[in-house]
Structures are given as structure tokens and as C-alpha cells.
Amino acid sequence: MEPIAAEADVPTLEANYAEAVHRLSVLTGRRPAALVERLKRPKSIPTPRLPIPTGIPADILLTRPDVRMAERQYADYTAKIGEAEAARYPSVSLTGTSAPAPSSSAILAGIPPSPGPSARRSPCRG
């Protein structure tokens, strides 16, 4: 590759590098520019801890704050759908009182029995 052609590729390579750092920051749950300063300082390649932990790679997604926030929003929207569906139907409420059965003397005296259960229906909401 000629030096002039290599120099022409520098802006493209720098843009690709900046994009890759941005993606890594987002994937690790940090703000987009969080890794820029950290990656400017060269360090040696770390050695892995042995034994290497096992598990399901998809479990890493559960630790990301953006995924947890999206999951909470999904649960909230699902609850709102259930509320809206319930609002489409009329509501019925039953009320009543608990009173002892009238005695035979009350019946002979002409005292009317106390009111029993009653039902009330609200109009459809729409």
C-alpha cells in the first residue's frame, strides 16, 4: 500500500474506531463516551481467571440497565392494556346488609323485614 493511500484511509479508520468504542460502551451499559479515555491508555492483555465461569451467555443481558428498563416498561404497558380491556366491560357491584331473620312476634306486629341484598349496575364505560 502506498503512503498516500494509507494516509487517505486514516479518517475512515478513526471513524470506525470511534464507532466501535461507542458500541462497546453501550453494550457494557455505560454512557457512549465512557471507554474513550480508558482505551487511550495501553495496558497488557489480562489473563483469565481459572476456571472460566460457566453459564448461559444470554444471562449477561439481564445485567444491562437498558434491558432491565425496557423489561419494566413492557410490564407497565402490559398492565395498562389489561386496565383498558377491563374498562370496556360494565362493572357490577353487590351490596347488602346482614340482619337476623325477623322473629314471629315482629311479623305478627306488622314490622316489615329489613332490606336484604341489592344489586346495582353501572353503565358501560366507553
PDB file of C-alpha atoms in Angstrom:
ATOM      1  CA  MET A   1       0.000   0.000   0.000  1.00  0.00           C
ATOM      2  CA  GLU A   2       1.352   3.398  -0.885  1.00  0.00           C
ATOM      3  CA  PRO A   3       1.836   6.014   1.850  1.00  0.00           C
ATOM      4  CA  ILE A   4      -0.614   8.429   0.205  1.00  0.00           C
ATOM      5  CA  ALA A   5      -3.343   5.778   0.051  1.00  0.00           C
ATOM      6  CA  ALA A   6      -2.685   4.823   3.696  1.00  0.00           C
ATOM      7  CA  GLU A   7      -2.970   8.462   4.756  1.00  0.00           C
ATOM      8  CA  ALA A   8      -6.286   8.727   2.922  1.00  0.00           C
ATOM      9  CA  ASP A   9      -7.629   5.789   4.945  1.00  0.00           C
ATOM     10  CA  VAL A  10      -6.799   7.348   8.350  1.00  0.00           C
ATOM     11  CA  PRO A  11     -10.080   9.337   8.759  1.00  0.00           C
ATOM     12  CA  THR A  12     -12.131   6.250   7.874  1.00  0.00           C
ATOM     13  CA  LEU A  13     -10.181   4.094  10.324  1.00  0.00           C
ATOM     14  CA  GLU A  14     -10.546   6.702  13.082  1.00  0.00           C
ATOM     15  CA  ALA A  15     -14.299   6.903  12.481  1.00  0.00           C
ATOM     16  CA  ASN A  16     -14.585   3.097  12.589  1.00  0.00           C
ATOM     17  CA  TYR A  17     -12.590   3.038  15.844  1.00  0.00           C
ATOM     18  CA  ALA A  18     -14.817   5.704  17.428  1.00  0.00           C
ATOM     19  CA  GLU A  19     -17.922   3.774  16.363  1.00  0.00           C
ATOM     20  CA  ALA A  20     -16.548   0.533  17.842  1.00  0.00           C
ATOM     21  CA  VAL A  21     -15.753   2.244  21.174  1.00  0.00           C
ATOM     22  CA  HIS A  22     -19.259   3.726  21.228  1.00  0.00           C
ATOM     23  CA  ARG A  23     -20.813   0.286  20.646  1.00  0.00           C
ATOM     24  CA  LEU A  24     -18.668  -1.306  23.362  1.00  0.00           C
ATOM     25  CA  SER A  25     -19.708   1.388  25.837  1.00  0.00           C
ATOM     26  CA  VAL A  26     -23.392   0.866  25.115  1.00  0.00           C
ATOM     27  CA  LEU A  27     -23.097  -2.925  25.250  1.00  0.00           C
ATOM     28  CA  THR A  28     -21.448  -2.736  28.668  1.00  0.00           C
ATOM     29  CA  GLY A  29     -24.246  -0.488  29.964  1.00  0.00           C
ATOM     30  CA  ARG A  30     -22.235   2.736  30.160  1.00  0.00           C
ATOM     31  CA  ARG A  31     -22.639   6.140  28.572  1.00  0.00           C
ATOM     32  CA  PRO A  32     -21.352   6.227  24.955  1.00  0.00           C
ATOM     33  CA  ALA A  33     -18.040   8.014  25.639  1.00  0.00           C
ATOM     34  CA  ALA A  34     -17.213   6.140  28.861  1.00  0.00           C
ATOM     35  CA  LEU A  35     -14.491   3.944  27.366  1.00  0.00           C
ATOM     36  CA  VAL A  36     -12.700   6.577  25.246  1.00  0.00           C
ATOM     37  CA  GLU A  37     -10.217   7.654  27.952  1.00  0.00           C
ATOM     38  CA  ARG A  38      -9.786   4.130  29.263  1.00  0.00           C
ATOM     39  CA  LEU A  39      -8.869   2.743  25.835  1.00  0.00           C
ATOM     40  CA  LYS A  40      -6.327   5.504  25.169  1.00  0.00           C
ATOM     41  CA  ARG A  41      -4.033   4.103  27.898  1.00  0.00           C
ATOM     42  CA  PRO A  42      -2.289   0.968  26.648  1.00  0.00           C
ATOM     43  CA  LYS A  43      -2.196  -1.999  29.018  1.00  0.00           C
ATOM     44  CA  SER A  44      -1.139  -5.602  28.786  1.00  0.00           C
ATOM     45  CA  ILE A  45      -3.692  -8.247  27.882  1.00  0.00           C
ATOM     46  CA  PRO A  46      -5.205  -9.625  31.107  1.00  0.00           C
ATOM     47  CA  THR A  47      -5.024 -13.322  31.879  1.00  0.00           C
ATOM     48  CA  PRO A  48      -8.377 -15.003  32.520  1.00  0.00           C
ATOM     49  CA  ARG A  49      -9.326 -16.372  35.922  1.00  0.00           C
ATOM     50  CA  LEU A  50      -9.251 -20.106  36.006  1.00  0.00           C
ATOM     51  CA  PRO A  51     -11.553 -21.939  35.903  1.00  0.00           C
ATOM     52  CA  ILE A  52     -13.520 -19.884  33.441  1.00  0.00           C
ATOM     53  CA  PRO A  53     -17.043 -19.326  34.835  1.00  0.00           C
ATOM     54  CA  THR A  54     -19.786 -21.181  33.033  1.00  0.00           C
ATOM     55  CA  GLY A  55     -23.325 -20.129  32.441  1.00  0.00           C
ATOM     56  CA  ILE A  56     -25.731 -19.017  29.803  1.00  0.00           C
ATOM     57  CA  PRO A  57     -24.365 -16.081  27.773  1.00  0.00           C
ATOM     58  CA  ALA A  58     -27.854 -14.612  27.449  1.00  0.00           C
ATOM     59  CA  ASP A  59     -27.899 -14.086  31.242  1.00  0.00           C
ATOM     60  CA  ILE A  60     -25.475 -11.212  30.698  1.00  0.00           C
ATOM     61  CA  LEU A  61     -28.327  -9.336  29.042  1.00  0.00           C
ATOM     62  CA  LEU A  62     -30.196  -9.338  32.346  1.00  0.00           C
ATOM     63  CA  THR A  63     -27.457  -7.250  33.953  1.00  0.00           C
ATOM     64  CA  ARG A  64     -27.672  -4.466  31.390  1.00  0.00           C
ATOM     65  CA  PRO A  65     -29.578  -1.419  32.716  1.00  0.00           C
ATOM     66  CA  ASP A  66     -31.174  -0.617  29.357  1.00  0.00           C
ATOM     67  CA  VAL A  67     -32.581  -4.157  29.085  1.00  0.00           C
ATOM     68  CA  ARG A  68     -33.928  -4.031  32.655  1.00  0.00           C
ATOM     69  CA  MET A  69     -35.569  -0.657  31.967  1.00  0.00           C
ATOM     70  CA  ALA A  70     -37.165  -1.974  28.761  1.00  0.00           C
ATOM     71  CA  GLU A  71     -38.467  -5.004  30.672  1.00  0.00           C
ATOM     72  CA  ARG A  72     -40.089  -2.762  33.299  1.00  0.00           C
ATOM     73  CA  GLN A  73     -41.655  -0.590  30.585  1.00  0.00           C
ATOM     74  CA  TYR A  74     -43.007  -3.704  28.878  1.00  0.00           C
ATOM     75  CA  ALA A  75     -44.609  -4.874  32.141  1.00  0.00           C
ATOM     76  CA  ASP A  76     -46.117  -1.406  32.669  1.00  0.00           C
ATOM     77  CA  TYR A  77     -47.569  -1.285  29.152  1.00  0.00           C
ATOM     78  CA  THR A  78     -48.973  -4.798  29.533  1.00  0.00           C
ATOM     79  CA  ALA A  79     -50.733  -3.760  32.749  1.00  0.00           C
ATOM     80  CA  LYS A  80     -52.204  -0.707  31.004  1.00  0.00           C
ATOM     81  CA  ILE A  81     -53.574  -2.940  28.246  1.00  0.00           C
ATOM     82  CA  GLY A  82     -55.283  -5.098  30.893  1.00  0.00           C
ATOM     83  CA  GLU A  83     -56.802  -1.992  32.514  1.00  0.00           C
ATOM     84  CA  ALA A  84     -58.066  -0.720  29.159  1.00  0.00           C
ATOM     85  CA  GLU A  85     -59.580  -4.121  28.365  1.00  0.00           C
ATOM     86  CA  ALA A  86     -61.349  -4.216  31.746  1.00  0.00           C
ATOM     87  CA  ALA A  87     -62.732  -0.708  31.175  1.00  0.00           C
ATOM     88  CA  ARG A  88     -64.564  -1.953  28.077  1.00  0.00           C
ATOM     89  CA  TYR A  89     -66.959  -4.035  30.164  1.00  0.00           C
ATOM     90  CA  PRO A  90     -69.654  -2.841  32.579  1.00  0.00           C
ATOM     91  CA  SER A  91     -68.937  -3.139  36.267  1.00  0.00           C
ATOM     92  CA  VAL A  92     -71.333  -4.731  38.742  1.00  0.00           C
ATOM     93  CA  SER A  93     -71.234  -4.246  42.492  1.00  0.00           C
ATOM     94  CA  LEU A  94     -73.328  -6.098  45.041  1.00  0.00           C
ATOM     95  CA  THR A  95     -74.231  -4.534  48.363  1.00  0.00           C
ATOM     96  CA  GLY A  96     -76.246  -5.833  51.245  1.00  0.00           C
ATOM     97  CA  THR A  97     -76.766  -5.822  54.962  1.00  0.00           C
ATOM     98  CA  SER A  98     -76.605  -8.586  57.461  1.00  0.00           C
ATOM     99  CA  ALA A  99     -79.588  -8.712  59.748  1.00  0.00           C
ATOM    100  CA  PRO A 100     -81.132 -11.512  61.783  1.00  0.00           C
ATOM    101  CA  ALA A 101     -84.257 -13.151  60.434  1.00  0.00           C
ATOM    102  CA  PRO A 102     -87.424 -11.438  61.679  1.00  0.00           C
ATOM    103  CA  SER A 103     -88.976 -13.112  64.646  1.00  0.00           C
ATOM    104  CA  SER A 104     -92.548 -14.360  64.586  1.00  0.00           C
ATOM    105  CA  SER A 105     -93.549 -11.596  67.030  1.00  0.00           C
ATOM    106  CA  ALA A 106     -92.197  -8.944  64.641  1.00  0.00           C
ATOM    107  CA  ILE A 107     -94.170 -10.483  61.806  1.00  0.00           C
ATOM    108  CA  LEU A 108     -97.364 -10.538  63.953  1.00  0.00           C
ATOM    109  CA  ALA A 109     -96.743  -6.926  64.970  1.00  0.00           C
ATOM    110  CA  GLY A 110     -96.608  -5.895  61.319  1.00  0.00           C
ATOM    111  CA  ILE A 111     -92.959  -4.726  61.351  1.00  0.00           C
ATOM    112  CA  PRO A 112     -91.588  -5.059  57.820  1.00  0.00           C
ATOM    113  CA  PRO A 113     -88.386  -7.075  57.467  1.00  0.00           C
ATOM    114  CA  SER A 114     -85.112  -5.190  56.935  1.00  0.00           C
ATOM    115  CA  PRO A 115     -83.950  -4.858  53.348  1.00  0.00           C
ATOM    116  CA  GLY A 116     -81.781  -7.663  52.046  1.00  0.00           C
ATOM    117  CA  PRO A 117     -79.147  -7.712  49.373  1.00  0.00           C
ATOM    118  CA  SER A 118     -79.443  -5.297  46.483  1.00  0.00           C
ATOM    119  CA  ALA A 119     -77.684  -5.082  43.165  1.00  0.00           C
ATOM    120  CA  ARG A 120     -76.524  -2.020  41.306  1.00  0.00           C
ATOM    121  CA  ARG A 121     -75.285  -1.923  37.721  1.00  0.00           C
ATOM    122  CA  SER A 122     -73.175   0.894  36.364  1.00  0.00           C
ATOM    123  CA  PRO A 123     -73.486   1.939  32.706  1.00  0.00           C
ATOM    124  CA  CYS A 124     -70.963   0.802  30.153  1.00  0.00           C
ATOM    125  CA  ARG A 125     -67.804   2.889  30.001  1.00  0.00           C
ATOM    126  CA  GLY A 126     -66.564   3.550  26.621  1.00  0.00           C
TER     127      GLY A 126
END
